[in-house]
Amino acid sequence: MPDITAKNPFVFYSRLHLRELTGIRASTLADLLAYIRVVPGSSIYHHTHHFLQRHQYLSPEPPNDFAYWVSESLGEDGLGEKLASIDTTKFQSIRDLRDRIVLLLEEERKKKPSIFEKTTPEGEDFYFIKSVSVVFQTPYVAGNLSEFRDALSKVTISSIYFHMFEARLRLERQTNDFSFWIGESLGDKELASKVARLDPYTHTLEGLRSKILNLTDRRLKS
Amino acid sequence: MPLLDDYKDMVGQSVIEELRVLSEHLKGASIKNVNSTAVGGGVAEILHRMVPLLRELGLDARWDVIKGGERFFQITKNIHNALHGADASVSADDFEYLLETNRSNFDNIACDCDVMFIHDPQPIGLVENKGREGQKWIWRCHIDLSVPKKEVWDLLKPYVERYDSAVFSAPVFSPELSIRQFLISPSIDPLSEKNRELARDEIERALSPFNLDLEKPMIVQVSRFDYLKDPVGVIESYKIVKENIDCQLVLAGGTATDDPESEIVLEKVREAAADDPDIHVLLIPSGSDTIINALQRAASVVMQKSLREGFGLTVTEALWKGKPLVASAVGGIPLQVKHRYHGLLCHSVEGAAYAVKQFLNSPEFGARLGENGREHVRHNYLLTRHLKEYLLLFIAVRHDADIITL
């Protein structure tokens, strides 16, 4: 396939996180629920997403922080499993994701009110942390698919994370930046749809990089 | 001194590149680190590596050491111990003496940098110089503040709150404060003598004085002889394991010369070890980095069965060496180890023994968790990540927003 020049170049960005302590901690499920309602969105974001970057070499990766704490520190495996199985890809905003977690915990409280008063062992409180994110442009810019392929093979996993995971929440749309650019700027709807269908939550970030590289390689050879 | 490119093989070219891109936004910014010692101790160790790397990235990084006399250092030692929860006393007079000593350093330590990065309580009073518009003061606390002696913390807290931000190593160490608090974990240097790769013959040579059987399963705990590291509990766990599995135990560490209790602990350890030839109690002087490295690498399972722990860098070291790890869920350890992903967390002697048995009976299970642990450290606890977070911190303190677009 000829290497079409993009209408607009793709500029690779990256986003790095610094953790800020909120001073809020929970030692019971009742506390957890109360605080999940009020902590900043950047805290909900942190506890449902940071593990994807911190544990990005593991597939399947450990569950989100709420699920892990409920299972490992409170010993409530059933509820932990329910929290772990919340499909974060379905949510286009942190607000919706927060509402879902709150609803799940409220339903559980109706069924098993007593577990909401159970306290964790000493030193195992849940500490609410929020992410302070720094977004910046990398030196990589692609004007066509070959350049895109070349840059993708070199950028950090933080950059891949930014364009694959965060586009959805940042732009509140059901796709990722790569797919959007391939479809809109290169006009390659077929490749765009293949990239859009990749489930970022079931691959490691390096795995995702390989998948997209394979797809672009095949396209460039076709 | 290693350069950034020397870390490329371990963390990848793109990570180093990202540090360079990020530091473009801090080019020429002046950062003044102040601590209390130029050599010895973890803080100085980190600064020796960190300051040259920040300079390589184009920041004007500087490092000053506060000067004081014998009384000053006795007071700061008492403060340190009291903040760790020990029974040490610090009077209001003592604290005033500390502040006076800080003031007498004003002429030698120019507080004129864009970021004043003050480490631990000793130089905390330098913040009295705060005033220049746009300048940011950060207090970097390396101490476990989870159960500080209240009257000592009450003396310190008003000074901490004069800073713009504070940085702690683990959430459990952070107290209630009116200023922003960031979480930055410490790190290990993969190129240091304690962590560099060792060939098999180097390991054998380093351990040859100790009469160990390198073919027999070996449980190792490296820690100074201190009640809080629970060496006697480790022996009890080993004895339970030994009922089913032929293995040996190595307890390696030093005694602190200024801590009379450590001699008593060592005595109890020897008593508990009795005449079991498979228990090796090794007293090693501080700075025996090659020996520690070799012991961790020779281990079948590394233990850290502490009753209380700071961040727990010995855990980080063991994970980096890809070792199956059994550690207590205290201090900074749960931050580093997700149970059943990177190691096994325990809460008791019996729990620790059970975990060790799991690893010794299923070496492939241990190898898998060990490999996960190594990757976890590669991505989250090496010096390059620490450097990245310091750069982010210097950027973040200039903004109030949760999302900063450069």
Coordinates of N, CA and C in Angstrom, one line a residue, chain B residues 218-406:
Chain B
M218 N 19.0 -22.6 50.8 CA 19.4 -21.6 51.8 C 18.4 -20.4 52.0
I219 N 18.0 -20.2 53.2 CA 17.1 -19.1 53.6 C 18.0 -18.0 54.1
V220 N 17.8 -16.8 53.6 CA 18.7 -15.7 54.0 C 17.9 -14.5 54.5
Q221 N 18.3 -14.0 55.7 CA 17.8 -12.7 56.0 C 19.0 -11.8 56.3
V222 N 19.0 -10.6 55.6 CA 20.1 -9.7 55.8 C 19.5 -8.5 56.6
S223 N 19.9 -8.3 57.8 CA 19.4 -7.2 58.6 C 20.3 -7.0 59.8
R224 N 20.4 -5.8 60.3 CA 21.1 -5.7 61.6 C 20.4 -6.4 62.7
F225 N 21.2 -6.8 63.8 CA 20.5 -7.6 64.8 C 19.8 -6.6 65.8
D226 N 18.5 -6.7 65.5 CA 17.6 -5.7 66.2 C 16.2 -6.4 66.4
Y227 N 15.6 -6.2 67.5 CA 14.3 -6.8 67.8 C 13.3 -6.6 66.7
L228 N 13.3 -5.4 66.1 CA 12.3 -5.1 65.1 C 12.5 -5.9 63.8
K229 N 13.7 -6.5 63.6 CA 13.9 -7.3 62.4 C 13.5 -8.8 62.7
D230 N 13.2 -9.1 64.0 CA 12.7 -10.4 64.5 C 13.6 -11.5 64.0
P231 N 14.9 -11.5 64.3 CA 15.8 -12.6 63.9 C 15.4 -13.9 64.6
V232 N 14.9 -13.8 65.8 CA 14.5 -15.0 66.6 C 13.3 -15.6 65.9
G233 N 12.4 -14.8 65.5 CA 11.2 -15.3 64.7 C 11.6 -16.0 63.4
V234 N 12.7 -15.5 62.8 CA 13.1 -16.1 61.6 C 13.7 -17.6 61.9
I235 N 14.4 -17.7 63.0 CA 14.9 -19.0 63.4 C 13.7 -20.0 63.7
E236 N 12.7 -19.4 64.4 CA 11.5 -20.3 64.7 C 10.8 -20.8 63.4
S237 N 10.7 -19.9 62.4 CA 10.2 -20.2 61.1 C 11.0 -21.3 60.5
Y238 N 12.3 -21.1 60.5 CA 13.2 -22.0 59.9 C 13.1 -23.4 60.5
K239 N 12.9 -23.5 61.8 CA 12.8 -24.8 62.5 C 11.5 -25.5 62.0
I240 N 10.5 -24.8 61.8 CA 9.3 -25.4 61.3 C 9.5 -26.0 59.9
V241 N 10.2 -25.2 59.0 CA 10.5 -25.6 57.7 C 11.4 -26.9 57.7
K242 N 12.4 -26.8 58.6 CA 13.4 -27.9 58.7 C 12.8 -29.2 59.0
E243 N 11.6 -29.2 59.7 CA 10.9 -30.5 60.0 C 10.6 -31.3 58.7
N244 N 10.4 -30.6 57.6 CA 10.1 -31.3 56.3 C 11.2 -31.2 55.3
I245 N 12.0 -30.1 55.3 CA 12.9 -29.8 54.2 C 14.3 -29.6 54.8
D246 N 15.3 -30.3 54.2 CA 16.6 -30.1 54.7 C 17.1 -28.8 54.1
C247 N 17.4 -27.8 55.0 CA 17.8 -26.5 54.5 C 18.8 -25.9 55.5
Q248 N 19.3 -24.7 55.1 CA 20.1 -24.0 56.0 C 19.6 -22.5 56.1
L249 N 20.0 -21.9 57.2 CA 19.5 -20.5 57.4 C 20.8 -19.6 57.6
V250 N 20.7 -18.5 57.0 CA 21.8 -17.5 57.2 C 21.2 -16.2 57.7
L251 N 21.6 -15.8 58.9 CA 21.2 -14.5 59.4 C 22.5 -13.6 59.3
A252 N 22.4 -12.6 58.5 CA 23.6 -11.8 58.3 C 23.3 -10.3 58.6
G253 N 24.2 -9.7 59.4 CA 24.0 -8.3 59.6 C 25.1 -7.8 60.6
G254 N 24.9 -6.5 61.0 CA 25.9 -6.0 62.0 C 25.2 -5.7 63.2
T255 N 25.9 -5.2 64.2 CA 25.3 -4.7 65.4 C 25.7 -3.2 65.4
A256 N 24.7 -2.4 65.9 CA 25.0 -1.0 65.9 C 25.9 -0.7 67.2
T257 N 27.0 0.0 67.0 CA 27.9 0.3 68.2 C 27.2 1.2 69.2
D258 N 26.3 2.0 68.7 CA 25.6 2.9 69.6 C 24.3 2.3 70.2
D259 N 24.1 1.0 69.9 CA 22.8 0.4 70.4 C 23.1 -0.8 71.2
P260 N 23.1 -0.6 72.6 CA 23.5 -1.7 73.5 C 22.5 -2.9 73.3
E261 N 21.3 -2.6 72.9 CA 20.3 -3.6 72.7 C 20.7 -4.7 71.7
S262 N 21.4 -4.2 70.7 CA 21.7 -5.2 69.6 C 22.6 -6.3 70.1
E263 N 23.5 -6.1 71.1 CA 24.3 -7.2 71.7 C 23.4 -8.2 72.3
I264 N 22.3 -7.7 73.0 CA 21.4 -8.6 73.7 C 20.7 -9.4 72.7
V265 N 20.2 -8.8 71.6 CA 19.5 -9.5 70.5 C 20.4 -10.6 69.9
L266 N 21.6 -10.2 69.7 CA 22.6 -11.2 69.1 C 22.7 -12.4 70.0
E267 N 22.8 -12.1 71.3 CA 22.9 -13.2 72.3 C 21.7 -14.1 72.2
K268 N 20.5 -13.5 72.1 CA 19.3 -14.3 72.0 C 19.2 -15.1 70.7
V269 N 19.7 -14.5 69.7 CA 19.8 -15.2 68.4 C 20.7 -16.5 68.5
R270 N 21.8 -16.3 69.1 CA 22.8 -17.4 69.3 C 22.2 -18.5 70.2
E271 N 21.4 -18.1 71.2 CA 20.8 -19.0 72.1 C 19.7 -19.8 71.3
A272 N 18.9 -19.1 70.5 CA 17.9 -19.8 69.7 C 18.5 -20.7 68.6
A273 N 19.7 -20.3 68.1 CA 20.3 -21.1 67.1 C 20.9 -22.4 67.7
A274 N 21.3 -22.3 69.0 CA 21.9 -23.4 69.8 C 23.0 -24.0 69.0
D275 N 23.0 -25.3 68.9 CA 24.1 -26.0 68.2 C 23.7 -26.5 66.8
D276 N 22.7 -25.9 66.2 CA 22.3 -26.4 64.9 C 23.3 -25.9 63.9
P277 N 24.0 -26.9 63.2 CA 25.1 -26.5 62.3 C 24.6 -25.8 61.0
D278 N 23.3 -25.9 60.8 CA 22.7 -25.3 59.6 C 22.3 -23.9 59.8
I279 N 22.4 -23.4 61.0 CA 22.1 -22.0 61.2 C 23.4 -21.2 61.3
H280 N 23.5 -20.2 60.4 CA 24.8 -19.5 60.3 C 24.5 -18.0 60.7
V281 N 25.0 -17.6 61.8 CA 24.9 -16.2 62.2 C 26.1 -15.5 61.8
L282 N 26.0 -14.6 60.8 CA 27.2 -13.9 60.3 C 27.2 -12.5 60.7
L283 N 28.2 -12.1 61.5 CA 28.4 -10.7 61.9 C 29.2 -10.0 60.8
I284 N 28.7 -9.2 60.0 CA 29.5 -8.6 59.0 C 29.5 -7.0 59.2
P285 N 30.7 -6.5 59.0 CA 30.8 -5.0 59.2 C 30.0 -4.2 58.1
S286 N 29.6 -3.0 58.5 CA 28.9 -2.2 57.5 C 29.8 -1.9 56.3
G287 N 29.3 -1.9 55.1 CA 30.1 -1.7 53.9 C 30.5 -3.0 53.3
S288 N 30.0 -4.1 53.8 CA 30.3 -5.4 53.2 C 29.4 -5.7 52.0
D289 N 29.4 -4.8 51.1 CA 28.4 -4.8 50.0 C 28.5 -6.1 49.1
T290 N 29.7 -6.5 48.8 CA 29.9 -7.6 48.0 C 29.3 -8.9 48.6
I291 N 29.6 -9.0 49.9 CA 29.1 -10.2 50.7 C 27.6 -10.2 50.7
I292 N 27.0 -9.0 51.0 CA 25.5 -9.0 51.0 C 24.9 -9.3 49.6
N293 N 25.5 -8.8 48.6 CA 25.1 -9.1 47.2 C 25.2 -10.6 47.0
A294 N 26.3 -11.2 47.4 CA 26.5 -12.6 47.1 C 25.5 -13.5 47.9
L295 N 25.3 -13.1 49.2 CA 24.4 -13.9 50.0 C 23.0 -13.8 49.4
Q296 N 22.5 -12.6 49.0 CA 21.2 -12.5 48.4 C 21.1 -13.3 47.1
R297 N 22.2 -13.3 46.3 CA 22.2 -14.1 45.1 C 22.2 -15.6 45.3
A298 N 22.9 -16.0 46.4 CA 23.0 -17.4 46.7 C 21.8 -18.0 47.3
A299 N 20.9 -17.1 47.8 CA 19.8 -17.6 48.6 C 18.8 -18.3 47.7
S300 N 18.1 -19.3 48.3 CA 16.9 -20.0 47.6 C 15.7 -19.1 47.9
V301 N 15.6 -18.6 49.2 CA 14.5 -17.8 49.6 C 15.1 -16.6 50.4
V302 N 14.7 -15.4 50.2 CA 15.1 -14.3 51.0 C 14.0 -13.9 51.9
M303 N 14.3 -13.7 53.2 CA 13.2 -13.4 54.2 C 13.5 -12.0 54.7
Q304 N 12.4 -11.3 55.0 CA 12.5 -10.0 55.7 C 11.3 -10.0 56.7
K305 N 11.5 -10.7 57.8 CA 10.4 -10.9 58.7 C 10.3 -9.9 59.8
S306 N 10.4 -8.6 59.4 CA 10.4 -7.5 60.4 C 9.1 -7.3 61.1
L307 N 9.2 -6.8 62.3 CA 8.0 -6.4 63.0 C 7.6 -5.0 62.7
R308 N 8.6 -4.2 62.4 CA 8.4 -2.9 61.9 C 9.5 -2.6 60.9
E309 N 9.2 -1.8 59.9 CA 10.2 -1.6 58.8 C 10.0 -0.2 58.3
G310 N 11.1 0.3 57.8 CA 11.1 1.6 57.1 C 10.5 1.3 55.7
F311 N 11.2 1.8 54.7 CA 10.7 1.4 53.3 C 11.1 0.0 53.0
G312 N 12.2 -0.5 53.5 CA 12.6 -1.9 53.3 C 13.4 -2.1 52.1
L313 N 14.5 -1.4 52.0 CA 15.3 -1.5 50.7 C 16.0 -2.9 50.6
T314 N 16.1 -3.6 51.7 CA 16.7 -5.0 51.5 C 15.7 -5.8 50.7
V315 N 14.4 -5.5 50.9 CA 13.4 -6.2 50.1 C 13.6 -5.9 48.6
T316 N 13.8 -4.6 48.3 CA 14.0 -4.1 46.9 C 15.2 -4.9 46.3
E317 N 16.2 -5.0 47.1 CA 17.5 -5.6 46.7 C 17.2 -7.1 46.3
A318 N 16.5 -7.7 47.2 CA 16.2 -9.2 46.9 C 15.4 -9.3 45.7
L319 N 14.4 -8.5 45.5 CA 13.5 -8.6 44.3 C 14.3 -8.3 43.1
W320 N 15.2 -7.4 43.1 CA 16.0 -7.1 42.0 C 16.9 -8.3 41.5
K321 N 17.2 -9.1 42.5 CA 18.0 -10.3 42.2 C 17.1 -11.4 41.8
G322 N 15.9 -11.2 41.7 CA 14.9 -12.2 41.2 C 14.7 -13.3 42.2
K323 N 14.8 -13.0 43.5 CA 14.7 -14.1 44.5 C 13.3 -14.2 45.0
P324 N 12.9 -15.5 45.3 CA 11.6 -15.7 46.0 C 11.7 -15.0 47.3
L325 N 10.7 -14.2 47.7 CA 10.8 -13.4 48.9 C 9.6 -13.7 49.8
V326 N 9.9 -13.8 51.1 CA 8.9 -13.9 52.1 C 9.1 -12.7 53.1
A327 N 8.1 -11.9 53.2 CA 8.3 -10.7 54.0 C 7.1 -10.3 54.7
S328 N 7.3 -9.6 55.9 CA 6.1 -9.2 56.7 C 5.4 -8.0 56.0
A329 N 4.1 -8.0 56.2 CA 3.3 -6.9 55.6 C 3.4 -5.6 56.5
V330 N 4.6 -5.1 56.6 CA 4.8 -3.9 57.5 C 5.5 -2.8 56.8
G331 N 5.4 -1.5 57.2 CA 6.1 -0.4 56.7 C 5.9 -0.3 55.2
G332 N 7.0 -0.1 54.5 CA 6.9 0.1 53.0 C 6.9 -1.2 52.2
I333 N 6.9 -2.4 52.9 CA 7.0 -3.6 52.2 C 5.7 -3.9 51.4
P334 N 4.5 -3.7 51.9 CA 3.3 -4.0 51.0 C 3.2 -3.1 49.8
L335 N 3.9 -1.9 49.9 CA 4.0 -1.0 48.7 C 4.8 -1.7 47.6
Q336 N 5.8 -2.5 48.0 CA 6.7 -3.1 47.0 C 6.2 -4.4 46.6
V337 N 5.6 -5.1 47.5 CA 5.2 -6.5 47.2 C 3.7 -6.7 47.2
K338 N 3.2 -7.1 46.0 CA 1.8 -7.5 46.0 C 1.8 -9.0 46.2
H339 N 1.1 -9.4 47.2 CA 1.0 -10.8 47.7 C 0.7 -11.7 46.5
R340 N 1.5 -12.7 46.3 CA 1.3 -13.7 45.3 C 1.7 -13.2 43.9
Y341 N 2.0 -12.0 43.7 CA 2.5 -11.5 42.4 C 4.0 -11.3 42.4
H342 N 4.6 -10.7 43.5 CA 6.0 -10.5 43.5 C 6.7 -11.3 44.7
G343 N 5.9 -11.8 45.5 CA 6.5 -12.5 46.7 C 5.3 -12.9 47.6
L344 N 5.7 -13.5 48.8 CA 4.6 -13.8 49.7 C 4.7 -13.0 50.9
L345 N 3.6 -12.4 51.3 CA 3.6 -11.6 52.6 C 3.1 -12.4 53.7
C346 N 3.7 -12.2 54.9 CA 3.3 -13.0 56.0 C 3.0 -12.1 57.2
H347 N 2.4 -12.7 58.2 CA 2.0 -12.0 59.5 C 2.4 -12.7 60.7
S348 N 3.0 -13.9 60.6 CA 3.4 -14.7 61.8 C 4.5 -15.6 61.5
V349 N 5.1 -16.2 62.5 CA 6.1 -17.2 62.4 C 5.6 -18.4 61.5
E350 N 4.4 -18.8 61.8 CA 3.9 -20.0 61.1 C 3.6 -19.7 59.6
G351 N 3.1 -18.4 59.4 CA 2.8 -18.0 58.1 C 4.1 -17.9 57.2
A352 N 5.1 -17.4 57.9 CA 6.4 -17.2 57.2 C 6.9 -18.6 56.8
A353 N 6.8 -19.6 57.7 CA 7.3 -20.9 57.5 C 6.5 -21.6 56.3
Y354 N 5.3 -21.4 56.3 CA 4.4 -22.0 55.3 C 4.8 -21.4 53.9
A355 N 5.1 -20.1 53.9 CA 5.4 -19.4 52.6 C 6.8 -19.9 52.1
V356 N 7.7 -20.1 53.1 CA 9.1 -20.6 52.7 C 8.9 -22.0 52.1
K357 N 8.1 -22.8 52.8 CA 7.9 -24.2 52.3 C 7.3 -24.2 50.9
Q358 N 6.4 -23.3 50.6 CA 5.8 -23.2 49.3 C 6.9 -23.0 48.2
F359 N 7.8 -22.1 48.5 CA 8.8 -21.7 47.6 C 9.8 -22.9 47.4
L360 N 10.2 -23.5 48.6 CA 11.2 -24.6 48.5 C 10.7 -25.8 47.8
N361 N 9.4 -26.0 48.0 CA 8.8 -27.2 47.3 C 8.4 -27.0 45.9
S362 N 8.2 -25.7 45.5 CA 7.8 -25.4 44.1 C 8.8 -24.3 43.5
P363 N 10.0 -24.8 43.2 CA 11.0 -23.8 42.7 C 10.4 -23.0 41.5
E364 N 9.6 -23.6 40.7 CA 9.1 -22.9 39.5 C 8.2 -21.7 39.9
F365 N 7.4 -22.0 41.0 CA 6.5 -20.9 41.5 C 7.4 -19.7 42.0
G366 N 8.5 -20.1 42.7 CA 9.4 -19.1 43.2 C 10.1 -18.3 42.1
A367 N 10.5 -19.1 41.1 CA 11.2 -18.4 40.0 C 10.2 -17.4 39.2
R368 N 9.0 -17.8 39.1 CA 8.0 -16.9 38.4 C 7.8 -15.6 39.2
L369 N 7.6 -15.8 40.5 CA 7.4 -14.6 41.4 C 8.7 -13.7 41.4
G370 N 9.8 -14.5 41.4 CA 11.1 -13.8 41.5 C 11.3 -12.9 40.2
E371 N 10.9 -13.5 39.1 CA 11.0 -12.8 37.8 C 10.1 -11.6 37.8
N372 N 8.9 -11.8 38.3 CA 7.9 -10.6 38.4 C 8.5 -9.5 39.3
G373 N 9.1 -10.0 40.4 CA 9.7 -9.0 41.4 C 10.8 -8.2 40.7
R374 N 11.6 -8.9 39.9 CA 12.7 -8.2 39.3 C 12.2 -7.1 38.3
E375 N 11.2 -7.5 37.5 CA 10.6 -6.6 36.6 C 9.9 -5.4 37.3
H376 N 9.3 -5.7 38.4 CA 8.6 -4.7 39.3 C 9.7 -3.6 39.7
V377 N 10.8 -4.1 40.2 CA 11.9 -3.2 40.6 C 12.5 -2.5 39.4
R378 N 12.6 -3.2 38.3 CA 13.2 -2.5 37.1 C 12.3 -1.3 36.7
H379 N 11.0 -1.4 36.8 CA 10.1 -0.3 36.4 C 9.8 0.7 37.5
N380 N 10.0 0.3 38.7 CA 9.5 1.2 39.8 C 10.5 1.6 40.9
Y381 N 11.6 0.8 41.0 CA 12.4 1.1 42.2 C 13.9 1.3 41.9
L382 N 14.2 1.6 40.6 CA 15.6 1.9 40.3 C 15.9 3.4 40.3
L383 N 17.1 3.7 40.4 CA 17.5 5.1 40.5 C 16.9 6.0 39.4
T384 N 16.8 5.5 38.2 CA 16.3 6.3 37.1 C 14.8 6.7 37.4
R385 N 14.0 5.8 38.0 CA 12.6 6.2 38.3 C 12.6 7.3 39.4
H386 N 13.5 7.2 40.3 CA 13.7 8.1 41.4 C 14.0 9.5 40.8
L387 N 14.9 9.5 39.9 CA 15.4 10.7 39.2 C 14.2 11.3 38.4
K388 N 13.4 10.5 37.8 CA 12.2 11.0 37.0 C 11.3 11.6 38.0
E389 N 11.0 11.0 39.1 CA 10.1 11.6 40.1 C 10.6 12.9 40.7
Y390 N 11.9 13.0 40.9 CA 12.4 14.3 41.4 C 12.2 15.4 40.3
L391 N 12.4 15.0 39.1 CA 12.1 16.0 38.0 C 10.6 16.4 38.0
L392 N 9.8 15.4 38.1 CA 8.3 15.7 38.2 C 8.0 16.6 39.4
L393 N 8.6 16.3 40.5 CA 8.4 17.0 41.7 C 8.7 18.5 41.5
F394 N 9.9 18.7 40.9 CA 10.3 20.1 40.7 C 9.4 20.9 39.8
I395 N 8.8 20.1 38.9 CA 7.8 20.7 38.0 C 6.4 20.9 38.7
A396 N 6.0 19.9 39.5 CA 4.7 19.9 40.1 C 4.6 21.0 41.2
V397 N 5.7 21.3 41.9 CA 5.6 22.3 43.0 C 5.4 23.7 42.4
R398 N 5.6 23.9 41.1 CA 5.4 25.2 40.5 C 3.9 25.3 40.0
H399 N 3.1 24.3 40.1 CA 1.7 24.3 39.6 C 0.8 23.8 40.7
D400 N -0.5 24.3 40.6 CA -1.5 23.7 41.6 C -2.3 22.7 41.0
A401 N -2.3 22.6 39.7 CA -3.3 21.7 39.0 C -2.9 20.2 39.1
D402 N -3.9 19.3 38.9 CA -3.6 17.9 38.9 C -3.1 17.4 37.5
I403 N -3.4 18.2 36.5 CA -2.8 17.9 35.2 C -2.0 19.1 34.7
I404 N -0.8 18.9 34.4 CA 0.1 19.9 34.0 C 0.5 19.7 32.6
T405 N 0.2 20.6 31.7 CA 0.6 20.4 30.3 C 1.8 21.3 30.0
L406 N 2.9 20.7 29.7 CA 4.1 21.5 29.5 C 4.2 22.1 28.1

